[in-house]
Coordinates of C-alpha atoms and ligand atoms in Angstrom, one line a residue:
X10 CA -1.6 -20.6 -3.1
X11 CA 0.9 -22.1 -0.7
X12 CA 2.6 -18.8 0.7
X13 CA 0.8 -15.9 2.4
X14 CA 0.5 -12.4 1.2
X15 CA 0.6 -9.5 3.4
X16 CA 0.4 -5.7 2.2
X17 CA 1.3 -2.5 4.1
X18 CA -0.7 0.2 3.4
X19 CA -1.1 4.3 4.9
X20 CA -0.7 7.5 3.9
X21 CA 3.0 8.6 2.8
X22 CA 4.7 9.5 6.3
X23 CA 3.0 6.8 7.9
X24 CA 6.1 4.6 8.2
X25 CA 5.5 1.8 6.0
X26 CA 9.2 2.1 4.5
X27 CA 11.0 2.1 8.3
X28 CA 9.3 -0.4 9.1
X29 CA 9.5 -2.3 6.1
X30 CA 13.6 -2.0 6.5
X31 CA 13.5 -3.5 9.9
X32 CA 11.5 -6.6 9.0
X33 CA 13.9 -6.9 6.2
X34 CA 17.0 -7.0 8.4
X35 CA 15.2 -9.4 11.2
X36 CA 16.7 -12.9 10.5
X37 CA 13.2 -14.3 11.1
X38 CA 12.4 -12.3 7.6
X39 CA 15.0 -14.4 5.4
X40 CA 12.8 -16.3 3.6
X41 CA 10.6 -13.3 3.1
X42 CA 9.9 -12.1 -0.3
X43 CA 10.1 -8.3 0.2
X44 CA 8.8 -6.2 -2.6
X45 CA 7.0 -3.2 -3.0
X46 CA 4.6 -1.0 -5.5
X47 CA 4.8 0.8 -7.7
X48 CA 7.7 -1.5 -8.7
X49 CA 10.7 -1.1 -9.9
X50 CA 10.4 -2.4 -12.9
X51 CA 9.7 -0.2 -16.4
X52 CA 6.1 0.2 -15.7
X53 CA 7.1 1.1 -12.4
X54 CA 9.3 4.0 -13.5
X55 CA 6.3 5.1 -15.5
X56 CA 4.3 5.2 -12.8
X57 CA 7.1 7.7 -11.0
X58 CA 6.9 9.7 -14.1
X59 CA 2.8 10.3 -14.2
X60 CA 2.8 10.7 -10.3
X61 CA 5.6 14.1 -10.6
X62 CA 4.0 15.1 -13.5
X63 CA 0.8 16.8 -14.6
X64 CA -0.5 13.7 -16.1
X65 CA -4.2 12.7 -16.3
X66 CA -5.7 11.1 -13.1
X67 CA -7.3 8.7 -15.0
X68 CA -4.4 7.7 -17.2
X69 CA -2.3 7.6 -14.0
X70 CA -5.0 5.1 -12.5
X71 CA -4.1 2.9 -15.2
X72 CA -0.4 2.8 -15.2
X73 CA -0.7 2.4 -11.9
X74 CA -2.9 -0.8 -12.9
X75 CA -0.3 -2.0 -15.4
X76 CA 2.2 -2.3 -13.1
X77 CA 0.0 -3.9 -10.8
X78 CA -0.5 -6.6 -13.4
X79 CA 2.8 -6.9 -14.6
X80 CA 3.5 -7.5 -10.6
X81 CA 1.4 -9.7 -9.8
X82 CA 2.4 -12.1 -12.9
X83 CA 5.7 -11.6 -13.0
X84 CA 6.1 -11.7 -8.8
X85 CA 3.5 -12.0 -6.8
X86 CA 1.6 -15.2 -8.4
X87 CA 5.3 -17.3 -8.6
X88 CA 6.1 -16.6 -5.2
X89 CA 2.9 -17.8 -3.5
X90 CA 2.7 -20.3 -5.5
X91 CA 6.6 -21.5 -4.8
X92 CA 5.0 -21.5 -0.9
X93 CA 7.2 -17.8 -0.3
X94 CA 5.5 -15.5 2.2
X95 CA 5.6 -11.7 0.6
X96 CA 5.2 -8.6 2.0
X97 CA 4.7 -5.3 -0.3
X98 CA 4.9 -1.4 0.7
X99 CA 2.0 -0.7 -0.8
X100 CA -0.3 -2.7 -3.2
X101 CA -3.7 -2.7 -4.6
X102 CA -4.7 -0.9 -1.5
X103 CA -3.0 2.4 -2.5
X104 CA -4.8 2.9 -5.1
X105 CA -8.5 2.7 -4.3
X106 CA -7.3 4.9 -1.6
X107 CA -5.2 7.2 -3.5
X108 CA -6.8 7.4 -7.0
X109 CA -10.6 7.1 -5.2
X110 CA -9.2 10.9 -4.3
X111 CA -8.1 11.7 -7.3
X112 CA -10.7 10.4 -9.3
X113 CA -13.9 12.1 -7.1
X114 CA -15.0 13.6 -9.4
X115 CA -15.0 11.6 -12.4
X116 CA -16.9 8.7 -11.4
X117 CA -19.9 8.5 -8.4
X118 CA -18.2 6.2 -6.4
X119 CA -14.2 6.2 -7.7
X120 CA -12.9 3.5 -4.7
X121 CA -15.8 0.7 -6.3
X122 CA -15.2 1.8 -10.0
X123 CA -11.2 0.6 -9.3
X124 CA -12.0 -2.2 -7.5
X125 CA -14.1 -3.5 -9.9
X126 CA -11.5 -3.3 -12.7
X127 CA -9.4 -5.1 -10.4
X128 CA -11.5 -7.6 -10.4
X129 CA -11.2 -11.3 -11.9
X130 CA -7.4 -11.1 -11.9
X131 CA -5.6 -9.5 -8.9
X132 CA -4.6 -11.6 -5.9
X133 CA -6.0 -9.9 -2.4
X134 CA -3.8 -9.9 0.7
X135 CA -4.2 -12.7 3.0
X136 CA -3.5 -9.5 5.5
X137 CA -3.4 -5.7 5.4
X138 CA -1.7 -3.7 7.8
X139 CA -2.8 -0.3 8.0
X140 CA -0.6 2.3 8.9
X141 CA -2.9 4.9 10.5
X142 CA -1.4 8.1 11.1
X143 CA -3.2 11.9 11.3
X144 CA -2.1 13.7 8.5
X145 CA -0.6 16.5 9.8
X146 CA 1.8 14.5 11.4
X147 CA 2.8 12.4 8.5
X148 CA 3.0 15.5 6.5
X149 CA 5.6 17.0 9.5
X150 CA 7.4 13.8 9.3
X151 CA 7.7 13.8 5.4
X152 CA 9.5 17.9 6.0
X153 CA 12.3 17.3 4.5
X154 CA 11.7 14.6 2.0
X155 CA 12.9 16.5 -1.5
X156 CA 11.0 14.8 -3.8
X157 CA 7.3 15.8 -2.2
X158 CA 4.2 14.6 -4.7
X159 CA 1.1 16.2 -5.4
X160 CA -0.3 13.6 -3.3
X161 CA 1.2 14.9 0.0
X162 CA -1.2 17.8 1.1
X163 CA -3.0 17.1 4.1
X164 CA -6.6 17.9 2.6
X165 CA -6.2 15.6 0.1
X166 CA -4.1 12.9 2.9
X167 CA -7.6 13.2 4.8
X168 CA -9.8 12.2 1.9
X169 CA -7.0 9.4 1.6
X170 CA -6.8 8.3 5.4
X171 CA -10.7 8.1 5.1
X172 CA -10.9 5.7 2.0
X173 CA -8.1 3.4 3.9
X174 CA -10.7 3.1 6.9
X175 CA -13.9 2.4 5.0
X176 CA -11.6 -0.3 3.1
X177 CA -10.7 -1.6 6.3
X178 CA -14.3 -1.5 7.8
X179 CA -15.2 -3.2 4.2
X180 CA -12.7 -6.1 4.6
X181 CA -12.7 -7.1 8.5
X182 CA -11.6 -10.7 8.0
X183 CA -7.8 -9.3 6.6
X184 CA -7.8 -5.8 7.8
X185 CA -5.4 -5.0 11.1
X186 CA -4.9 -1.5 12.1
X187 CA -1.8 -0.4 13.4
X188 CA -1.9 3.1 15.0
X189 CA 1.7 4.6 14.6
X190 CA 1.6 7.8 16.6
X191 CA 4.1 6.0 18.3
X192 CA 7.6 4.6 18.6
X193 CA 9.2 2.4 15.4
X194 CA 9.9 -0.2 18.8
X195 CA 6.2 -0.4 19.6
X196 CA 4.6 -0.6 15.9
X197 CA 7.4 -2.8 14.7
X198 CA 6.6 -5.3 18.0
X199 CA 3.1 -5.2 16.9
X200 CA 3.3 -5.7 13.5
X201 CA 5.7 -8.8 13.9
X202 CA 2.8 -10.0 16.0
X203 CA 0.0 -9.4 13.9
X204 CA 2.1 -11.2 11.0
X205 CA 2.9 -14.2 12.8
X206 CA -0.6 -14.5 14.3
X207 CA -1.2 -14.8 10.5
X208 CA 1.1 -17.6 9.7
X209 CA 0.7 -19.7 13.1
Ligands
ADP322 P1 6.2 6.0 4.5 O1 7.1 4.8 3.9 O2 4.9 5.4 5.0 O3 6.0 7.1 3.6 P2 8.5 6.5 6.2 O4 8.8 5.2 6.8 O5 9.3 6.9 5.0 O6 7.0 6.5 5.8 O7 8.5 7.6 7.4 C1 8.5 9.0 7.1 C2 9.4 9.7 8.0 O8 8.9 9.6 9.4 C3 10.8 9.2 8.0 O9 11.6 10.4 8.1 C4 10.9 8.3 9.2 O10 12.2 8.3 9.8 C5 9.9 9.0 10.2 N1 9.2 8.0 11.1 C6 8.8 6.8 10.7 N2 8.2 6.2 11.7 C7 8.2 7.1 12.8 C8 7.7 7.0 14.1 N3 7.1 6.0 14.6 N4 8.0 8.1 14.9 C9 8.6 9.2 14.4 N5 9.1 9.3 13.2 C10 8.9 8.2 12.3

């Protein structure tokens, strides 16, 4: 494919979505294809419905998975292939992290098991930036969003932060990560860097 592919990844509070709204208002963006998961599309909003409700972990996996799907067809393959660069707030990443939690103990090793159904038809990031972040922290961050999910608990955030690391120790060759204990200033700079060492 012509156009690169770049995913940012961490645990919600980690500051994927502030970042995310500078790069999209830094004219060297423009021609950036900015999107995000779960989308917005109808799949999308059934994935918001499963995740603030009780719904079955393993049903939620694979809504999650249909909108992936539905994204990458629809969005993701027409872009590269039209030579667009895209960035997504969260992709395939979040949910071996995410539902490799929720799923421990339905399956031995839940992170492989999604992989594998991924396998054969998703398109993996020419780059992942990984947002790492304590949990505590992103949890304190997060205080006064209103619309906390089950997911946001800092046991469960750990199990989470620990899945995003051994994915990143799994995939050297795309894997950067970014530690943001610090100021948007200094993650944004290095984030911009590691994207356009990327693309040079
Ligand atoms: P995410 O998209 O990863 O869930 P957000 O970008 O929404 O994270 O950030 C969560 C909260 O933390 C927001 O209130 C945001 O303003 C704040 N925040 C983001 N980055 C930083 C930072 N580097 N230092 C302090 N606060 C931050």
């Amino acid at each position: 494919m012509k156009g690169k592919l770049i995913t940012l990844e961490g645990i919600d509070g980690s500051g994927k979505s502030t970042i995310t709204g500078r790069l999209k208002s830094n004219p060297v963006f423009y021609e950036f294809v900015f999107t995000r998961e779960p989308t917005t599309g109808w799949i999308g909003e059934a994935v918001n419905r499963a995740i603030h409700s009780d719904t079955d972990d393993l049903a939620e996996l694979l809504l999650f998975t249909a909108d992936h799907a539905e994204h990458i067809s629809k969005l993701i393959i027409p872009a590269l292939k039209s030579g667009k660069n895209v960035i997504s707030d969260r992709y395939s990443g979040s949910r071996y992290a995410y539902q490799g939690m929720t799923l421990k103990n339905r399956f031995a090793d839940p992170m492989k098991w999604i992989q594998d159904i991924h396998k054969n038809w998703t398109v993996d990031p020419d780059l992942t930036i990984l947002f790492d972040i304590e949990p505590g922290i992103a949890v304190e961050r997060c205080g006064n969003r209103g619309d906390k999910t089950k997911f946001e608990k800092i046991s469960f955030l750990e199990g989470v932060r620990a899945n995003y690391l051994r994915l990143a120790r799994e995939n050297p060759e795309r894997f950067v990560i970014i530690d943001t204990h610090r100021s948007v200033d200094e993650i944004e700079a290095d984030v911009i860097s590691t994207i356009f060492s990327l693309l040079r």
